mmCIF file of C-alpha atoms in Angstrom:
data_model
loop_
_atom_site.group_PDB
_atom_site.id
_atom_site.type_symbol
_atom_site.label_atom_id
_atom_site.label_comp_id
_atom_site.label_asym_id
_atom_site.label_seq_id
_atom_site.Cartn_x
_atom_site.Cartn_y
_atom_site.Cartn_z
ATOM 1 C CA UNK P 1 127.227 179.466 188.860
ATOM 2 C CA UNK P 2 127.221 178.456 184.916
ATOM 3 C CA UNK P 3 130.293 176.205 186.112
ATOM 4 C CA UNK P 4 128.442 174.744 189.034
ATOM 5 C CA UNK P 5 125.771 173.569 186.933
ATOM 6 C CA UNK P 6 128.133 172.219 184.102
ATOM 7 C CA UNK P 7 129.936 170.311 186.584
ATOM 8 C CA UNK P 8 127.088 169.332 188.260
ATOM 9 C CA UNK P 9 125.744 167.872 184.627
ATOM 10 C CA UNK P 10 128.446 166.169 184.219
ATOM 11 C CA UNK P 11 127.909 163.956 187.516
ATOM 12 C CA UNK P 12 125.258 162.789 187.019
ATOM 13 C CA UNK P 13 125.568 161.803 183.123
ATOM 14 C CA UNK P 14 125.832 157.941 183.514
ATOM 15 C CA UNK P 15 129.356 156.952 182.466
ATOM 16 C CA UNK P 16 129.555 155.408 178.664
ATOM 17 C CA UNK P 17 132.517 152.700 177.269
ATOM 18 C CA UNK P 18 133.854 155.020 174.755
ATOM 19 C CA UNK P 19 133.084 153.561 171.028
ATOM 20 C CA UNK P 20 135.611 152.796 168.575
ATOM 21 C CA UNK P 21 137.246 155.843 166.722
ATOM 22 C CA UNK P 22 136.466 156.208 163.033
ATOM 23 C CA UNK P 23 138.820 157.754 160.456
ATOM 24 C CA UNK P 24 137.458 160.052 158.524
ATOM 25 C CA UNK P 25 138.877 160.214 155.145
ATOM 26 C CA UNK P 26 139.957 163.932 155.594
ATOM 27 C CA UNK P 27 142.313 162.446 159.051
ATOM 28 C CA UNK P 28 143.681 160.334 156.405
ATOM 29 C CA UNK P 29 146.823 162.627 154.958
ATOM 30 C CA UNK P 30 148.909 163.125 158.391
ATOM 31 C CA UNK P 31 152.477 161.742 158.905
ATOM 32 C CA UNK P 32 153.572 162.758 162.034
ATOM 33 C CA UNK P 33 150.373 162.861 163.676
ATOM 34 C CA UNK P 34 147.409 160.053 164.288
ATOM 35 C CA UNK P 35 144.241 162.355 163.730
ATOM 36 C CA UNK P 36 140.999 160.318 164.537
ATOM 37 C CA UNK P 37 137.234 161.643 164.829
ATOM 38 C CA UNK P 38 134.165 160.099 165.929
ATOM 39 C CA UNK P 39 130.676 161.440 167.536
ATOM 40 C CA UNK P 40 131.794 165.326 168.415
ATOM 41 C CA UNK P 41 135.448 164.370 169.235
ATOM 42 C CA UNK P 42 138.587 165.293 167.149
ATOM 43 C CA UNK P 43 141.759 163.339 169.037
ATOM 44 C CA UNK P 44 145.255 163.951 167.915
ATOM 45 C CA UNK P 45 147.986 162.251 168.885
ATOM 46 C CA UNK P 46 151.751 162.932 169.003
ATOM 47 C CA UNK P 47 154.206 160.307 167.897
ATOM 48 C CA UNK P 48 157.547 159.869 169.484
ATOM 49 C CA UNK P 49 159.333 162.889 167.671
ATOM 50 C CA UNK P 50 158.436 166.024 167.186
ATOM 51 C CA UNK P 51 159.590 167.504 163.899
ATOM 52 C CA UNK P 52 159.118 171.060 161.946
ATOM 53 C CA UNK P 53 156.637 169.100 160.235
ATOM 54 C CA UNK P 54 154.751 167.984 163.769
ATOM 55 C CA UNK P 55 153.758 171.383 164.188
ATOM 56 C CA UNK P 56 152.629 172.129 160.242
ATOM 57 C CA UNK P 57 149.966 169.349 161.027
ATOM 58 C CA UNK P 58 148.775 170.205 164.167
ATOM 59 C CA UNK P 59 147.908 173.541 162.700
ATOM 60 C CA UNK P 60 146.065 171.756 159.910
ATOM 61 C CA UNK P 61 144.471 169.516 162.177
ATOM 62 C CA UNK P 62 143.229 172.181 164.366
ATOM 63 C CA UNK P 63 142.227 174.164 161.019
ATOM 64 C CA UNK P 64 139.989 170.706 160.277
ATOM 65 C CA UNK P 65 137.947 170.750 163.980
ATOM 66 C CA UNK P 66 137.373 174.320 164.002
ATOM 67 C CA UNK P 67 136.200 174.085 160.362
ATOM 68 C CA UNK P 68 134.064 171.198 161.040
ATOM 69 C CA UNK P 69 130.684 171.737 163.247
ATOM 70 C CA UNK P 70 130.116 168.320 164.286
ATOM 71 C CA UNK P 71 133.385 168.909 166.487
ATOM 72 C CA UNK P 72 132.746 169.670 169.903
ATOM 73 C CA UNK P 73 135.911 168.408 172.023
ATOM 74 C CA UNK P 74 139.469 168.481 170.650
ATOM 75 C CA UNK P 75 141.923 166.090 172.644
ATOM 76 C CA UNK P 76 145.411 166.387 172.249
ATOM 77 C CA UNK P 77 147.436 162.675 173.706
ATOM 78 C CA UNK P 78 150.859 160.793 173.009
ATOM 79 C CA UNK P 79 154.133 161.902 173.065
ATOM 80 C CA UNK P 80 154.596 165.398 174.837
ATOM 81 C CA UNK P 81 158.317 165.389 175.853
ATOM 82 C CA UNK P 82 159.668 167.376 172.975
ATOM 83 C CA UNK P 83 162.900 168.343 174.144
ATOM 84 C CA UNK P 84 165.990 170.408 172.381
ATOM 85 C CA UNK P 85 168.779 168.276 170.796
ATOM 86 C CA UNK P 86 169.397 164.713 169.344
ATOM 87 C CA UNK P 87 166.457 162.720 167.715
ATOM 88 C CA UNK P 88 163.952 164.616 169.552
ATOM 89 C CA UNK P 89 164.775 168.283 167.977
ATOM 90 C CA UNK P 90 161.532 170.242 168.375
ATOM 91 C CA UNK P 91 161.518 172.255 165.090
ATOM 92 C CA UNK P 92 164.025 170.700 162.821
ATOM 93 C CA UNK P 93 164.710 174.251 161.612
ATOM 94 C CA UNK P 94 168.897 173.898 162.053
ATOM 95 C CA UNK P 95 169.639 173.236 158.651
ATOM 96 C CA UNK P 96 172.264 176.130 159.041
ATOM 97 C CA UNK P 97 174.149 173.857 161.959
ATOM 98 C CA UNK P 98 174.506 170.890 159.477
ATOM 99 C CA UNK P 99 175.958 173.183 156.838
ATOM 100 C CA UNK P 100 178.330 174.783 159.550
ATOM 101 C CA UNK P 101 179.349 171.256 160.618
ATOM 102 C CA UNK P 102 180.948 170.459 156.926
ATOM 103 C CA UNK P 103 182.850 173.470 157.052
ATOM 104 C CA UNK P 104 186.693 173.945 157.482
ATOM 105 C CA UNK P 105 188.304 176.282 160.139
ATOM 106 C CA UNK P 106 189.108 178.663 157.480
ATOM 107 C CA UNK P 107 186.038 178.944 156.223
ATOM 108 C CA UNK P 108 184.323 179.824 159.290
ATOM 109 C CA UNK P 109 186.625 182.451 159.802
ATOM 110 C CA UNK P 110 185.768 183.819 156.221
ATOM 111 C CA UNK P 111 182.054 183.271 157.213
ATOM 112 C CA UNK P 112 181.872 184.431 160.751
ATOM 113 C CA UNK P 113 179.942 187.359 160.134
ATOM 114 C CA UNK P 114 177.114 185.209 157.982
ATOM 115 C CA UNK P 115 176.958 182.992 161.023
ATOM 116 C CA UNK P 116 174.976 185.721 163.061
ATOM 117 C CA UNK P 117 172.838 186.147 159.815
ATOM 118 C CA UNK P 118 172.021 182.839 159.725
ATOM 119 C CA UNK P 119 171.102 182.483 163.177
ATOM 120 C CA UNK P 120 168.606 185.606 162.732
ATOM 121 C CA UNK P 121 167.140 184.087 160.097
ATOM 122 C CA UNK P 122 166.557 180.244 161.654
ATOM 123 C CA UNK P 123 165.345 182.730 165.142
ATOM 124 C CA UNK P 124 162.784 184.175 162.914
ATOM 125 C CA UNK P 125 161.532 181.057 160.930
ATOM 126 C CA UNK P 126 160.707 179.530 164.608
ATOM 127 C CA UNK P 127 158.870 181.660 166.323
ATOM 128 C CA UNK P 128 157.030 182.585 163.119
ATOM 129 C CA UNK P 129 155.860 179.335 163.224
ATOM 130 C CA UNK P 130 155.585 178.943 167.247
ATOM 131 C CA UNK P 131 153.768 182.759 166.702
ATOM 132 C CA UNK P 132 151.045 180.557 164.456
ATOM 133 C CA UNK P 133 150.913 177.387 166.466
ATOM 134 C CA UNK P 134 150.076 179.664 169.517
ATOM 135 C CA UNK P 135 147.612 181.987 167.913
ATOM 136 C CA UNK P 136 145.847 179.264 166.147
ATOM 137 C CA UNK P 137 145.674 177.242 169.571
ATOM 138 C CA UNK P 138 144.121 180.633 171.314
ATOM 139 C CA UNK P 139 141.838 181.393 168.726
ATOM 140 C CA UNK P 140 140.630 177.824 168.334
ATOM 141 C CA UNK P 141 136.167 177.702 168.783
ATOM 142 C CA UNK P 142 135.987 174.104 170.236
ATOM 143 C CA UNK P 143 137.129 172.740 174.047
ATOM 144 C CA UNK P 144 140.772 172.068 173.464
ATOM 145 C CA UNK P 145 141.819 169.458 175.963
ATOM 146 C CA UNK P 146 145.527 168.062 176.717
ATOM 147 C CA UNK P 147 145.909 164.812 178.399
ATOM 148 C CA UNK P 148 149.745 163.838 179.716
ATOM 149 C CA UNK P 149 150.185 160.372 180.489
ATOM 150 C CA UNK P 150 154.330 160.968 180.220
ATOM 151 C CA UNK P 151 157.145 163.151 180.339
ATOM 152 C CA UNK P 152 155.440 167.103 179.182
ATOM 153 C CA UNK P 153 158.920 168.700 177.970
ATOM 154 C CA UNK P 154 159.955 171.658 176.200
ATOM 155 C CA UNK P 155 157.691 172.467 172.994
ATOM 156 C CA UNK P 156 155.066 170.026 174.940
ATOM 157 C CA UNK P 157 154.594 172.396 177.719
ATOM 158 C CA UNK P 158 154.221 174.761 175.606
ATOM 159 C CA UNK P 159 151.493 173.914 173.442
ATOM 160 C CA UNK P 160 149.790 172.165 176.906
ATOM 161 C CA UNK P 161 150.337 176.021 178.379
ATOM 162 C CA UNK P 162 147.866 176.956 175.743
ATOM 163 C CA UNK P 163 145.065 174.811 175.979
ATOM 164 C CA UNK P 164 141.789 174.755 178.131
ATOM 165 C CA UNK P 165 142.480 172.148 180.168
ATOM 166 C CA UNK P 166 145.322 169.724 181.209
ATOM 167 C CA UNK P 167 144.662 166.119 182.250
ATOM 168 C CA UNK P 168 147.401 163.768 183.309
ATOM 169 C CA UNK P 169 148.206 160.573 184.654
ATOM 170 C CA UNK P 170 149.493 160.353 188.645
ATOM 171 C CA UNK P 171 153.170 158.734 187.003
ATOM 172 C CA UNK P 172 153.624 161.867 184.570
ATOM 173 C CA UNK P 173 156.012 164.688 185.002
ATOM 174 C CA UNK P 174 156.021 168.545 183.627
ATOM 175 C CA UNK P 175 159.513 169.868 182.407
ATOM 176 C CA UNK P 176 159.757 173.670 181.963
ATOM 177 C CA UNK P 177 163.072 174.189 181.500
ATOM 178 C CA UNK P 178 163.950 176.441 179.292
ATOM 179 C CA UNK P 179 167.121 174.308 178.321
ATOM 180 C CA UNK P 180 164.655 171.973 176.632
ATOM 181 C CA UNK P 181 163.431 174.971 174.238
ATOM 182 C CA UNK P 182 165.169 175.396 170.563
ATOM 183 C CA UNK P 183 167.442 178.663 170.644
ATOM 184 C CA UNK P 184 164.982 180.798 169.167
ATOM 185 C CA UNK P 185 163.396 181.896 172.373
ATOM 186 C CA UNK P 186 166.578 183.796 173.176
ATOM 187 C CA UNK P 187 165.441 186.991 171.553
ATOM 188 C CA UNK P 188 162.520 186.336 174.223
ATOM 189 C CA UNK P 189 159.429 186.001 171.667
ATOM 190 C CA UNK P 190 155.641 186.273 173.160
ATOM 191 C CA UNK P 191 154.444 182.575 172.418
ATOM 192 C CA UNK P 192 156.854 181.705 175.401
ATOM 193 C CA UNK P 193 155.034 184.088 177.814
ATOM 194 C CA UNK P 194 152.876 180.975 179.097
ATOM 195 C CA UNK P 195 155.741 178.530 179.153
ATOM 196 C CA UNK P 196 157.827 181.316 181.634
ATOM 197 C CA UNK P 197 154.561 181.517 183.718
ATOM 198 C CA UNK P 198 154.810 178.153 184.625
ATOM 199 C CA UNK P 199 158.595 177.547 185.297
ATOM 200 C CA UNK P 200 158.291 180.409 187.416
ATOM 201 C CA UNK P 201 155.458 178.697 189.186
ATOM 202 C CA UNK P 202 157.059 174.816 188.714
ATOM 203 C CA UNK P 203 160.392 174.890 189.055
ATOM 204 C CA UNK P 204 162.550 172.937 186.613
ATOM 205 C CA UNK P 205 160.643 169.711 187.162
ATOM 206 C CA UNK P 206 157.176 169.266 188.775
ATOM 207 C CA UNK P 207 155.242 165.785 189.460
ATOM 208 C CA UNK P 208 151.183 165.759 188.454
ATOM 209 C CA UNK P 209 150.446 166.225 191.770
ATOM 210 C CA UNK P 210 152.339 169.701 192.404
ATOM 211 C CA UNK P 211 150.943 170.583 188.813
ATOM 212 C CA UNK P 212 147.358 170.191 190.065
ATOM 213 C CA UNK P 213 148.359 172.711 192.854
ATOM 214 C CA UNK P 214 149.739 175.157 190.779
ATOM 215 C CA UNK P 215 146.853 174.972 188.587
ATOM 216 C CA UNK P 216 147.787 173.902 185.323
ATOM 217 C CA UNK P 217 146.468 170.185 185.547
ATOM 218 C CA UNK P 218 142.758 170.611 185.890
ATOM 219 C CA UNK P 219 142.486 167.168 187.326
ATOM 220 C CA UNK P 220 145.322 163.437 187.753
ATOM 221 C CA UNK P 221 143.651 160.238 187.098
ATOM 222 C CA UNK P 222 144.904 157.245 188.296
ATOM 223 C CA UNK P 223 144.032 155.534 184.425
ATOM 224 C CA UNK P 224 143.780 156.507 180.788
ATOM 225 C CA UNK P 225 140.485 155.181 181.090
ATOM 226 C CA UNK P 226 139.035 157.525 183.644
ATOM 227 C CA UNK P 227 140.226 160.473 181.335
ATOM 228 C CA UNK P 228 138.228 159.264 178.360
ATOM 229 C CA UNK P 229 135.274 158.597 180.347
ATOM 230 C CA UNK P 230 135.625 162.088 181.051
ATOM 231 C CA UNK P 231 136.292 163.179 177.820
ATOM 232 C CA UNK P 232 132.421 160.824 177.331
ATOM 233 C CA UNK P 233 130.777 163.362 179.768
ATOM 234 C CA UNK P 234 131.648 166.358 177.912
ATOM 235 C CA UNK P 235 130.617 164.960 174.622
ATOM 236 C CA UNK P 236 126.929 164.296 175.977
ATOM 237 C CA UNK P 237 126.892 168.119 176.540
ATOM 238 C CA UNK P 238 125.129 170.404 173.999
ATOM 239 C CA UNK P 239 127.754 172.209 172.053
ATOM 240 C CA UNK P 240 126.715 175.803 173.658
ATOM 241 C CA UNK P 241 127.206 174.858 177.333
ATOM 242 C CA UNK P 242 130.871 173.429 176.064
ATOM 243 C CA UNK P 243 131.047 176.812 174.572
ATOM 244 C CA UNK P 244 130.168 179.032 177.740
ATOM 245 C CA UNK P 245 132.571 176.353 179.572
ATOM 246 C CA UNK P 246 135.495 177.654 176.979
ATOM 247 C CA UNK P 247 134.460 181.330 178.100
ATOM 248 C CA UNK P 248 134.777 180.746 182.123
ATOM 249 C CA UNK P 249 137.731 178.753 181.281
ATOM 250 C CA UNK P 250 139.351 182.027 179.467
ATOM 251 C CA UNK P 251 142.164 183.694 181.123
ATOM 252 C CA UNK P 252 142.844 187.481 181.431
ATOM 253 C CA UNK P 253 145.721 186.922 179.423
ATOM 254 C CA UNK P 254 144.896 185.228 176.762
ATOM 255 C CA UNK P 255 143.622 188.372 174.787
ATOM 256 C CA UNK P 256 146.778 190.231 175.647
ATOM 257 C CA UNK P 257 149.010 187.573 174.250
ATOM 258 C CA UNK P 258 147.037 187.197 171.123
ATOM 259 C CA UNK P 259 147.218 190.970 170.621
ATOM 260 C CA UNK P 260 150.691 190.804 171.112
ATOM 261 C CA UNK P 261 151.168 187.865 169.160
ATOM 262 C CA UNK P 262 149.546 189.624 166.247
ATOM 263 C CA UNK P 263 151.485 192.936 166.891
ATOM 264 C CA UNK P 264 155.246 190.781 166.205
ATOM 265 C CA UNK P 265 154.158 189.502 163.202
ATOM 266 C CA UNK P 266 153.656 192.874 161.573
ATOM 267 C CA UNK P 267 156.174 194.350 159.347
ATOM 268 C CA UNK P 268 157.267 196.948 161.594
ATOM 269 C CA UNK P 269 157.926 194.654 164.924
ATOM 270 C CA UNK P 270 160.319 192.372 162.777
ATOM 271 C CA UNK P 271 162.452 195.627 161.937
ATOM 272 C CA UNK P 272 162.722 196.477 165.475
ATOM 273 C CA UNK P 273 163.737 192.855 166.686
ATOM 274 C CA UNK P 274 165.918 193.547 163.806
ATOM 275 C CA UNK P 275 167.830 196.821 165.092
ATOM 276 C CA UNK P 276 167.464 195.792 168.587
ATOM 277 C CA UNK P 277 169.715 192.575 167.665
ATOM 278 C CA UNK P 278 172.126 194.755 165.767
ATOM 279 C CA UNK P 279 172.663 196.823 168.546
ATOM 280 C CA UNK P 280 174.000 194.435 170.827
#
């Protein structure tokens, strides 16, 4: 009923041009990203590639809406297709490749066994970072919204996998694959528990369309401008009604996967990944 009456609220709220973004000085000090904020709204966009860095400032940026109470609506845009391999790696966490690559044949003989240990060790730097990403995304007050006018590949599904809602465009296309995903989620970590959800549901490629059905594109518009007309709408809302919007939103397993989430970063989880891998 609450939802019936939010939606209903939101029809009949006379459609606005959307005003100019303003910078605020702390949106100032990103690299990778293009953090703007004006009148309630926090919108960060992705640039064309994702680095380990990428995903440091998203966390900060989401850090800076939840910590700010003029924020009602945070809107995540740009570049989504963060794919495995080339210019687009995801994490840029492969330093041990490049050091592998300069090595002779005899040397990787003598090093064979440190090979294993340094793939451990570049497994457990991701997903402690993918583990953070996730949980801060989950845990994060305000209405996070994703909006996919491209390609949504690899690390991009999975950070869309975690948000309230998913908007796209009728041209844009969703990517599962795990073949996409840095090595890391070989030992099977819990941040990719979403991601699996949907290429189970998906396929290895879906259009907007069959995303919609599946249910994890809220709603396809036919231009960027109907989305942030949208985006207007919710913005006119009083910050509570957002709020119980967030809580209808909320899926059973959301609080499982955060409890689990927090459960591998303890001590004692990272010594069981730890034998389990030895034992194979």
């Amino acid at each position: 009923m609450l939802m019936a009456l939010v939606l209903y609220h939101l029809a009949t709220v006379s459609i606005a041009q959307s005003p100019a973004m303003a910078t605020d000085e702390s949106c100032k000090h990103f690299r990778e990203l293009v953090v703007e904020q004006r009148c309630g709204l926090l919108h960060i966009r992705f640039q064309r590639h994702w680095q380990r860095r990428t995903l440091y400032e998203l966390m900060r940026a989401l850090d800076l809406a939840s910590a700010d109470a003029a924020v009602k609506v945070v809107v995540l845009s740009g570049e989504f297709s963060a794919a495995c391999g080339g210019e687009t790696e995801p994490l840029a966490l492969k330093q041990g490749l490049q050091k592998r690559s300069r090595r002779t044949a005899a040397q990787e003989e003598a090093v064979g066994s440190g090979d294993a240990e340094e793939q451990y060790i570049h497994e457990k730097a991701a997903n402690f970072v993918m583990r953070s990403l996730a949980k801060k995304l989950l845990v994060q007050r305000k209405l996070l919204v994703a909006f996919v006018e491209r390609q949504c590949v690899g690390l991009g599904l999975s950070v869309c996998s975690l948000c309230d809602l998913v908007f796209a465009t009728e041209s844009s296309a969703f990517v599962p694959a795990f073949s996409h995903l840095d090595p890391c989620t070989k030992v099977g970590p819990g941040w990719t528990v979403p991601h699996v959800h949907w290429l189970l549901r998906l396929g290895d490629q879906a259009s907007s369309s069959t995303a919609l059905q599946c249910g994890l594109v809220a709603s396809v518009v036919r231009e960027p401008q109907e989305f942030w007309h949208r985006v207007d709408q919710y913005l006119r809302l009083p910050f509570a009604s957002l709020l119980a919007t967030k809580r209808l939103l909320f899926r059973p397993w959301q609080d499982s996967l955060l409890a689990e989430l927090r459960e591998e970063g303890t001590p004692l989880a990272a010594q069981r990944r730890r034998l389990a891998r030895s034992s194979l």
